[in-house]
PDB file of C-alpha atoms in Angstrom:
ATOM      1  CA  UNK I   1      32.776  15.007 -19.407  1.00 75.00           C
ATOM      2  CA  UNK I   2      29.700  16.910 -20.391  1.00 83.00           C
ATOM      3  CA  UNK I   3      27.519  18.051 -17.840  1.00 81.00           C
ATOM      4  CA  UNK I   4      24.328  15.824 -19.226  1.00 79.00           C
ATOM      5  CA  UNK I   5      26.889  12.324 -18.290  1.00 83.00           C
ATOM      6  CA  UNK I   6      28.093  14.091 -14.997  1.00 80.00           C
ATOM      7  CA  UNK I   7      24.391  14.320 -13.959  1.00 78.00           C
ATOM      8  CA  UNK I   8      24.091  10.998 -15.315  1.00 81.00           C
ATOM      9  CA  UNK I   9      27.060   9.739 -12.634  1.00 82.00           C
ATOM     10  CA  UNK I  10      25.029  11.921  -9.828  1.00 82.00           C
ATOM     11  CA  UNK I  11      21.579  10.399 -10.976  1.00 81.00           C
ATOM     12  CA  UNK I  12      22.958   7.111 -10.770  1.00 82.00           C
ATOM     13  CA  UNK I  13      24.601   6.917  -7.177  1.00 83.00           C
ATOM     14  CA  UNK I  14      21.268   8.537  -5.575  1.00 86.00           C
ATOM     15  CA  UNK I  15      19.581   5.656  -6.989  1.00 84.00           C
ATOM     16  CA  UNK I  16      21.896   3.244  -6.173  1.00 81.00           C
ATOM     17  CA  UNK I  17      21.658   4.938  -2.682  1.00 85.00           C
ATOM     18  CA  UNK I  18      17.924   5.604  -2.542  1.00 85.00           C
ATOM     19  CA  UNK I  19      17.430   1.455  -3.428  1.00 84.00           C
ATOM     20  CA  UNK I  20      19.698   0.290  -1.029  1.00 84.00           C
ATOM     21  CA  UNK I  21      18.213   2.604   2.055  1.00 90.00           C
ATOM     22  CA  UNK I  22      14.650   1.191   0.869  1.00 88.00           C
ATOM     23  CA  UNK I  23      15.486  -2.124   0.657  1.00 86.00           C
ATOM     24  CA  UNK I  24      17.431  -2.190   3.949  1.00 88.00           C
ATOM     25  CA  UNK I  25      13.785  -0.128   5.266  1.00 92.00           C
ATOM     26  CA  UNK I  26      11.472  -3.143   3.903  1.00 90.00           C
ATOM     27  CA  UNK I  27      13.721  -5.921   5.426  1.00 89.00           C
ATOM     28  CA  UNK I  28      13.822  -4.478   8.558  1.00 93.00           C
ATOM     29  CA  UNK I  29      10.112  -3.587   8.862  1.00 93.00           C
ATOM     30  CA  UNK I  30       9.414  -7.459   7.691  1.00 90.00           C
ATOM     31  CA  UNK I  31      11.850  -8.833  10.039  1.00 89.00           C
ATOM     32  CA  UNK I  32      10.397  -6.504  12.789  1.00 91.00           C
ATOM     33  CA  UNK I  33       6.609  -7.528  11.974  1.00 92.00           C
ATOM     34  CA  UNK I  34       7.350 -10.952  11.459  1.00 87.00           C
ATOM     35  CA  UNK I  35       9.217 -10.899  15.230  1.00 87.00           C
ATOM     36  CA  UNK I  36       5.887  -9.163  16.573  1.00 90.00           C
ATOM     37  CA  UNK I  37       3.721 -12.358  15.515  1.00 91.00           C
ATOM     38  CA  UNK I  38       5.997 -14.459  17.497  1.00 88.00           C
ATOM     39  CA  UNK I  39       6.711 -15.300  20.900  1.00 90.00           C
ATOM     40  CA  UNK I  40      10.599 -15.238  21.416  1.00 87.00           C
ATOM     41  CA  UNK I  41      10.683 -17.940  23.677  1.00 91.00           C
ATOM     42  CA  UNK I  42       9.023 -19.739  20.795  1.00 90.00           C
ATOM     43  CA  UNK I  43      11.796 -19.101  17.775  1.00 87.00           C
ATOM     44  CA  UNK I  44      14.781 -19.681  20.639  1.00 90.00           C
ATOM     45  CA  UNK I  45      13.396 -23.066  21.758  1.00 91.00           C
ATOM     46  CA  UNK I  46      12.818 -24.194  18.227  1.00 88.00           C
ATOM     47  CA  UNK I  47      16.406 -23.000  16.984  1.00 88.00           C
ATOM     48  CA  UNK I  48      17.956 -24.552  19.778  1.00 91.00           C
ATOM     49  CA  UNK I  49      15.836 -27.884  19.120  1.00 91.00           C
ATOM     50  CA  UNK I  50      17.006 -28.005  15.821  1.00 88.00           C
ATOM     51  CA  UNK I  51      19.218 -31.675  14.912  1.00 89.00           C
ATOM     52  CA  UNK I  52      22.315 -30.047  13.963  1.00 90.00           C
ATOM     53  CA  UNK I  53      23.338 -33.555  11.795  1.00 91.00           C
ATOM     54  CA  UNK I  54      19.870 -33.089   9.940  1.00 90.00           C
ATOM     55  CA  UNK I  55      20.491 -29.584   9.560  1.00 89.00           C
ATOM     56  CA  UNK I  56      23.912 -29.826   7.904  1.00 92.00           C
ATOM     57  CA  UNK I  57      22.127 -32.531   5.640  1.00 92.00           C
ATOM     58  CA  UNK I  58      19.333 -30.291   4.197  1.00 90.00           C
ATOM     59  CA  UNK I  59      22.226 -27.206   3.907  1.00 92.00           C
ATOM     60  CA  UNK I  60      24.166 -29.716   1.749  1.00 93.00           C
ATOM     61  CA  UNK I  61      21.622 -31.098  -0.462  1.00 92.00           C
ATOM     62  CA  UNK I  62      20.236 -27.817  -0.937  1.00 90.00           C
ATOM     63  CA  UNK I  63      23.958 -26.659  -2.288  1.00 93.00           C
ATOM     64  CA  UNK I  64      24.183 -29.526  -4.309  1.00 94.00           C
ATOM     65  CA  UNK I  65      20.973 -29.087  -5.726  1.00 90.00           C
ATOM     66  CA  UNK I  66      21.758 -25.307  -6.964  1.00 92.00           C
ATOM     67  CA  UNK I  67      24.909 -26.143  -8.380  1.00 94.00           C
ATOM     68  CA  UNK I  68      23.486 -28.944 -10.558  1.00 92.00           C
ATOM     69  CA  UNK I  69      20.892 -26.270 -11.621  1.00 91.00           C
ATOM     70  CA  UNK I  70      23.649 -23.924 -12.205  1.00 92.00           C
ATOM     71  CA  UNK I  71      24.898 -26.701 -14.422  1.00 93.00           C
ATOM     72  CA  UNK I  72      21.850 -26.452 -16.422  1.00 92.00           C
ATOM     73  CA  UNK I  73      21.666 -23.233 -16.708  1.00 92.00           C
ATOM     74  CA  UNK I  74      25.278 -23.323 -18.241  1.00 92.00           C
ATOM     75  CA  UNK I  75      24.394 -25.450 -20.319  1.00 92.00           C
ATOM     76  CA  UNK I  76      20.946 -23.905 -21.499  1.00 91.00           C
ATOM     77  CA  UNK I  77      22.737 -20.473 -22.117  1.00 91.00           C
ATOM     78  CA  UNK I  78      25.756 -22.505 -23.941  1.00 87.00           C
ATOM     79  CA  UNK I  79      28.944 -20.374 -24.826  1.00 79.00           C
ATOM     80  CA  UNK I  80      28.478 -17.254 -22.924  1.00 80.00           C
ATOM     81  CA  UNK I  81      31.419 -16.238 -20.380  1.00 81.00           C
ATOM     82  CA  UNK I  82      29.635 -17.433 -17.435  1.00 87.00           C
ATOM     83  CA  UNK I  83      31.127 -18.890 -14.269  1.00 90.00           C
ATOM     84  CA  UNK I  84      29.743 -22.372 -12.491  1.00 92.00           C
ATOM     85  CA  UNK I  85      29.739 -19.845  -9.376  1.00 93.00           C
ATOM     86  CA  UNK I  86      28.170 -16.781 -11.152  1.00 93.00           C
ATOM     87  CA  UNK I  87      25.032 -19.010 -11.963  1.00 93.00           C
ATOM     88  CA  UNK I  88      24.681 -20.765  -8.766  1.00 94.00           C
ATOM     89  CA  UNK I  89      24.377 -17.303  -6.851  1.00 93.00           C
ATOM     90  CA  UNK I  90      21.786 -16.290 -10.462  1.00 93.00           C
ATOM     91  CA  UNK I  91      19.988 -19.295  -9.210  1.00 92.00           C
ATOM     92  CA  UNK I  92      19.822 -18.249  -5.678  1.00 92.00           C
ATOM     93  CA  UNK I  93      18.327 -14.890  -6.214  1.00 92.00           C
ATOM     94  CA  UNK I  94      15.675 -15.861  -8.830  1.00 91.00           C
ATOM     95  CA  UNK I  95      14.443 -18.614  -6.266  1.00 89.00           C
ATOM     96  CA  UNK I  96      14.203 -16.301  -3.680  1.00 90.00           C
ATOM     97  CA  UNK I  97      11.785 -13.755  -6.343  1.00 89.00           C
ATOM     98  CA  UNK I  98      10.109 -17.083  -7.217  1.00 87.00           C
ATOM     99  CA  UNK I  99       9.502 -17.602  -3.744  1.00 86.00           C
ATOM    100  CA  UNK I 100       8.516 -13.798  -2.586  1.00 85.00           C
ATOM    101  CA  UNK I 101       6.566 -12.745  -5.780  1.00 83.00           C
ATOM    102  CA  UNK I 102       3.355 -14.199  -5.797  1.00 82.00           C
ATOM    103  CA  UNK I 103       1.675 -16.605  -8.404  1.00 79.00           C
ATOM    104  CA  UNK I 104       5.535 -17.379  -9.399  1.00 78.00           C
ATOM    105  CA  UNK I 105       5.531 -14.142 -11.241  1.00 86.00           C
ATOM    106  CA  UNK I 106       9.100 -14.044  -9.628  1.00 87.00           C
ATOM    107  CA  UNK I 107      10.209 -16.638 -12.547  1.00 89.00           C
ATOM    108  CA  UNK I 108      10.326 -13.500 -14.724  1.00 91.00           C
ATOM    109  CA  UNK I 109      13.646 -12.766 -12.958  1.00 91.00           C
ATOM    110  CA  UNK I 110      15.136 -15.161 -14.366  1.00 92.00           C
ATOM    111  CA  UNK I 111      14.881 -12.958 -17.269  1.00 93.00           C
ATOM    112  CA  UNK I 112      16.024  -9.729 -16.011  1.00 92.00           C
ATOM    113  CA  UNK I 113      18.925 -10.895 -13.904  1.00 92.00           C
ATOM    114  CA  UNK I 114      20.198 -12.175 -17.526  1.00 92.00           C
ATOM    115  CA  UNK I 115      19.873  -9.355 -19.178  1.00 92.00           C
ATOM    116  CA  UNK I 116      20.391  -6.737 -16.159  1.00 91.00           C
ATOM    117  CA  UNK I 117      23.872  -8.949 -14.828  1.00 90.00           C
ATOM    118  CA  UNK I 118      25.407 -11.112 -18.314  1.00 90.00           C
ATOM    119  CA  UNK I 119      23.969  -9.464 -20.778  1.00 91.00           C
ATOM    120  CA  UNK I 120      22.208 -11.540 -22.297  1.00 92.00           C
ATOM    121  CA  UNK I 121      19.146 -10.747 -24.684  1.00 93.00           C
ATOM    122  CA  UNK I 122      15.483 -11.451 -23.375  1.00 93.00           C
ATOM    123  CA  UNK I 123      14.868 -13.621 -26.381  1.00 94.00           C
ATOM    124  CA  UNK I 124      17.578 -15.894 -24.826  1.00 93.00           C
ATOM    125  CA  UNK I 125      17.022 -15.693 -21.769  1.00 93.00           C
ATOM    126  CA  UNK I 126      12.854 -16.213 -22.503  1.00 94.00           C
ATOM    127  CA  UNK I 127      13.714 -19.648 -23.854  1.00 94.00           C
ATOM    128  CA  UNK I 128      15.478 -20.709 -21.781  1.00 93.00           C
ATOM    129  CA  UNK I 129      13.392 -20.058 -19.071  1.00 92.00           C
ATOM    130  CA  UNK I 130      10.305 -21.606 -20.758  1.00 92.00           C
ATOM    131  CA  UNK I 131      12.688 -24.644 -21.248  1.00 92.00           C
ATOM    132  CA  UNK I 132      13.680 -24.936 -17.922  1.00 89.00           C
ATOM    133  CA  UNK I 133      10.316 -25.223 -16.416  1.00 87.00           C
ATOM    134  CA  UNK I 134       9.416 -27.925 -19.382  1.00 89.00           C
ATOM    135  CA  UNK I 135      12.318 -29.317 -17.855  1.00 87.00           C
ATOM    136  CA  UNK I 136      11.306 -29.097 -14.336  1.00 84.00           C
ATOM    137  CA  UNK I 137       7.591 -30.579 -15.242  1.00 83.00           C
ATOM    138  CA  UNK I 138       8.824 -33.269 -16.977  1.00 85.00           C
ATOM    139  CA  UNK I 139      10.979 -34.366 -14.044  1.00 82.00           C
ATOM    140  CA  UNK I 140       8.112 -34.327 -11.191  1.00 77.00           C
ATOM    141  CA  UNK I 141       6.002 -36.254 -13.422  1.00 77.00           C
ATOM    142  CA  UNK I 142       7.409 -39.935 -11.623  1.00 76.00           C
ATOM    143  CA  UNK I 143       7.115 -38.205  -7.677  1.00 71.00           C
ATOM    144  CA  UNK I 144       3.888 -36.826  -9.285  1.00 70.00           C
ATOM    145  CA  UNK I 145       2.124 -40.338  -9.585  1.00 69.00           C
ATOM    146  CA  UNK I 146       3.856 -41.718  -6.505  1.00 69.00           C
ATOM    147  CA  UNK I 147       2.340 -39.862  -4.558  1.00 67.00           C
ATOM    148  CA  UNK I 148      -1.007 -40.009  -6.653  1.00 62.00           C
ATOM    149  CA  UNK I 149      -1.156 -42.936  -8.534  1.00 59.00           C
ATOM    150  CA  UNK I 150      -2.351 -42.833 -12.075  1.00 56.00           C
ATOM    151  CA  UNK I 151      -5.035 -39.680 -13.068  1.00 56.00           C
ATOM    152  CA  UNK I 152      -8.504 -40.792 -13.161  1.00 54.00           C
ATOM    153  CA  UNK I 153      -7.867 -43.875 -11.405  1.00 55.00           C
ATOM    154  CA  UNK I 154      -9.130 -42.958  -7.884  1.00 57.00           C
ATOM    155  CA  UNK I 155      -6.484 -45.425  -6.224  1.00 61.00           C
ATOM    156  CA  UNK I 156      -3.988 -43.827  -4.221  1.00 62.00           C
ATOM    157  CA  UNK I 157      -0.118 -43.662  -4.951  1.00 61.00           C
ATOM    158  CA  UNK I 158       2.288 -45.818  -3.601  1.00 61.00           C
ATOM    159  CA  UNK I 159       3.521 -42.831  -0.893  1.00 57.00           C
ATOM    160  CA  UNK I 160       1.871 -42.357   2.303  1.00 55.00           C
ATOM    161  CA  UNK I 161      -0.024 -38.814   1.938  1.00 54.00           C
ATOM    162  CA  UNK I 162       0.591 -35.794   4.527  1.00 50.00           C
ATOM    163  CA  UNK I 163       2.335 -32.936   4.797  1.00 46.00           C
ATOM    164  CA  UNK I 164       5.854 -34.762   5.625  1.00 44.00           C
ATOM    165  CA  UNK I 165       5.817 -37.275   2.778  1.00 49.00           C
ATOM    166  CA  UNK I 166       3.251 -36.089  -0.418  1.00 57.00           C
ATOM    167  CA  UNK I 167       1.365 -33.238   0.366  1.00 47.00           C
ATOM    168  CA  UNK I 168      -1.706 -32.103  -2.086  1.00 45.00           C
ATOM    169  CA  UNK I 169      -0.285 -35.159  -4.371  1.00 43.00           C
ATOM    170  CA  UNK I 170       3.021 -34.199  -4.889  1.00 43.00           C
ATOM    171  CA  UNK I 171       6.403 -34.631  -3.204  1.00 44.00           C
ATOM    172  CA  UNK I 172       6.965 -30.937  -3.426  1.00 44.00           C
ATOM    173  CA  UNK I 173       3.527 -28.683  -2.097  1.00 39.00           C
ATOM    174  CA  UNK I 174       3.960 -25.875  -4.600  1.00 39.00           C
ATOM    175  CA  UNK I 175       4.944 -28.506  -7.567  1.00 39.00           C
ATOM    176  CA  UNK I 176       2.275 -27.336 -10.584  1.00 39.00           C
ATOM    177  CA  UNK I 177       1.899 -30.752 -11.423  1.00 38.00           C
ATOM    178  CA  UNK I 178       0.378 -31.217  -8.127  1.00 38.00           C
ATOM    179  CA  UNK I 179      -3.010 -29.555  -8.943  1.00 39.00           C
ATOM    180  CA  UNK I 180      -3.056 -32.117 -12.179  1.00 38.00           C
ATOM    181  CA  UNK I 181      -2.700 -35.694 -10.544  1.00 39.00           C
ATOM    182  CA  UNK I 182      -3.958 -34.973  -7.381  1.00 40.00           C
ATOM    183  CA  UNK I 183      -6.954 -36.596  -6.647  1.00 40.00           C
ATOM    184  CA  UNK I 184     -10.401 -35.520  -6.866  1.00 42.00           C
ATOM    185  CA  UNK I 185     -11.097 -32.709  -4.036  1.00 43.00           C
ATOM    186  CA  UNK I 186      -7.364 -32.592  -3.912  1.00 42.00           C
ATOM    187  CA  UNK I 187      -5.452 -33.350  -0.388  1.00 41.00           C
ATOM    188  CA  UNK I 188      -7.744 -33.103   2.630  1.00 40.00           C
ATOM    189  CA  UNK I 189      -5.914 -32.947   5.956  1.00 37.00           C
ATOM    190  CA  UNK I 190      -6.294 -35.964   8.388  1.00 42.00           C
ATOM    191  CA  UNK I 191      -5.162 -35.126  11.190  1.00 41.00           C
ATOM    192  CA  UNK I 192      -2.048 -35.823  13.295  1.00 40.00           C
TER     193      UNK I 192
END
């Protein structure tokens, strides 16, 4: 081993250690700040509120939902040596940097995890990206005029609006085709 690979090796553990100490510093000091804006008694009578049967429910659906994703994924990136399992945790973490970065810059992950994890070129994993969110508009286009009827038309959809049913016009708040069908003004709060 030449010295320039053995301080290579050395280079490469300090940053490996030097990420994971940061990391663990910034999820601490979120988890403490976000604690500080909220009463405990608060967060412990809401947790222990919570319908455990309606609980398990969401947990399962939201499983279900990642590993049909995963699916697609598999399917998108065709013949490549990649486990069901492998691209339902890919799935988790680019959701969470899709739900952390801001103005869904985290979908860029998508592209890096590919390349950083399986290997697989950007070019690849660019398409299929941009393919998976033509993918994902297409699909919210029927909850899409549900919840706010057809564009231009001024008459409401056939959901009830508010935050628990369509919110903004759209099933899902942060849905891009929400800010397209919505109606004019978009959603306006009604009260309770």
């Amino acid at each position: 081993m030449t010295p320039h690979e053995l301080l290579d090796q050395i280079l490469k553990k300090r940053r490996r250690t030097l990420t994971l100490i940061l990391t663990a510093v910034v999820s601490i000091g979120l988890v403490v700040l976000l604690l500080s804006m909220i009463k405990i008694e608060d967060l412990l009578s809401a947790l222990l509120n919570v319908h455990l049967s309606t609980l398990y429910l969401a947990l399962a659906v939201a499983i279900l939902g990642n590993l049909v994703r995963a699916y697609r994924w598999k399917v998108l990136l065709g013949d490549r040596k990649m486990g069901l399992m492998d691209l339902f945790w890919f799935n988790l973490v680019r959701d969470l940097f899709v739900n952390i970065v801001p103005a869904r810059l985290g979908s860029l992950s998508h592209i890096y995890v590919l390349f950083q994890r399986f290997k697989i070129p950007v070019e690849i994993g660019l398409s299929t990206m941009v393919v998976g969110l033509v993918f994902d508009s297409v699909a919210m286009l029927p909850p899409d005029f549900f919840c706010s009827g057809f564009p231009g038309s001024g008459e409401p959809g056939l959901l009830p609006r508010g935050p628990g049913v369509c919110h903004r016009g759209s099933v899902y708040p942060l849905d891009v085709g929400a800010d397209l069908f919505s109606s004019p003004g978009g959603y306006r709060y009604q009260g309770a």
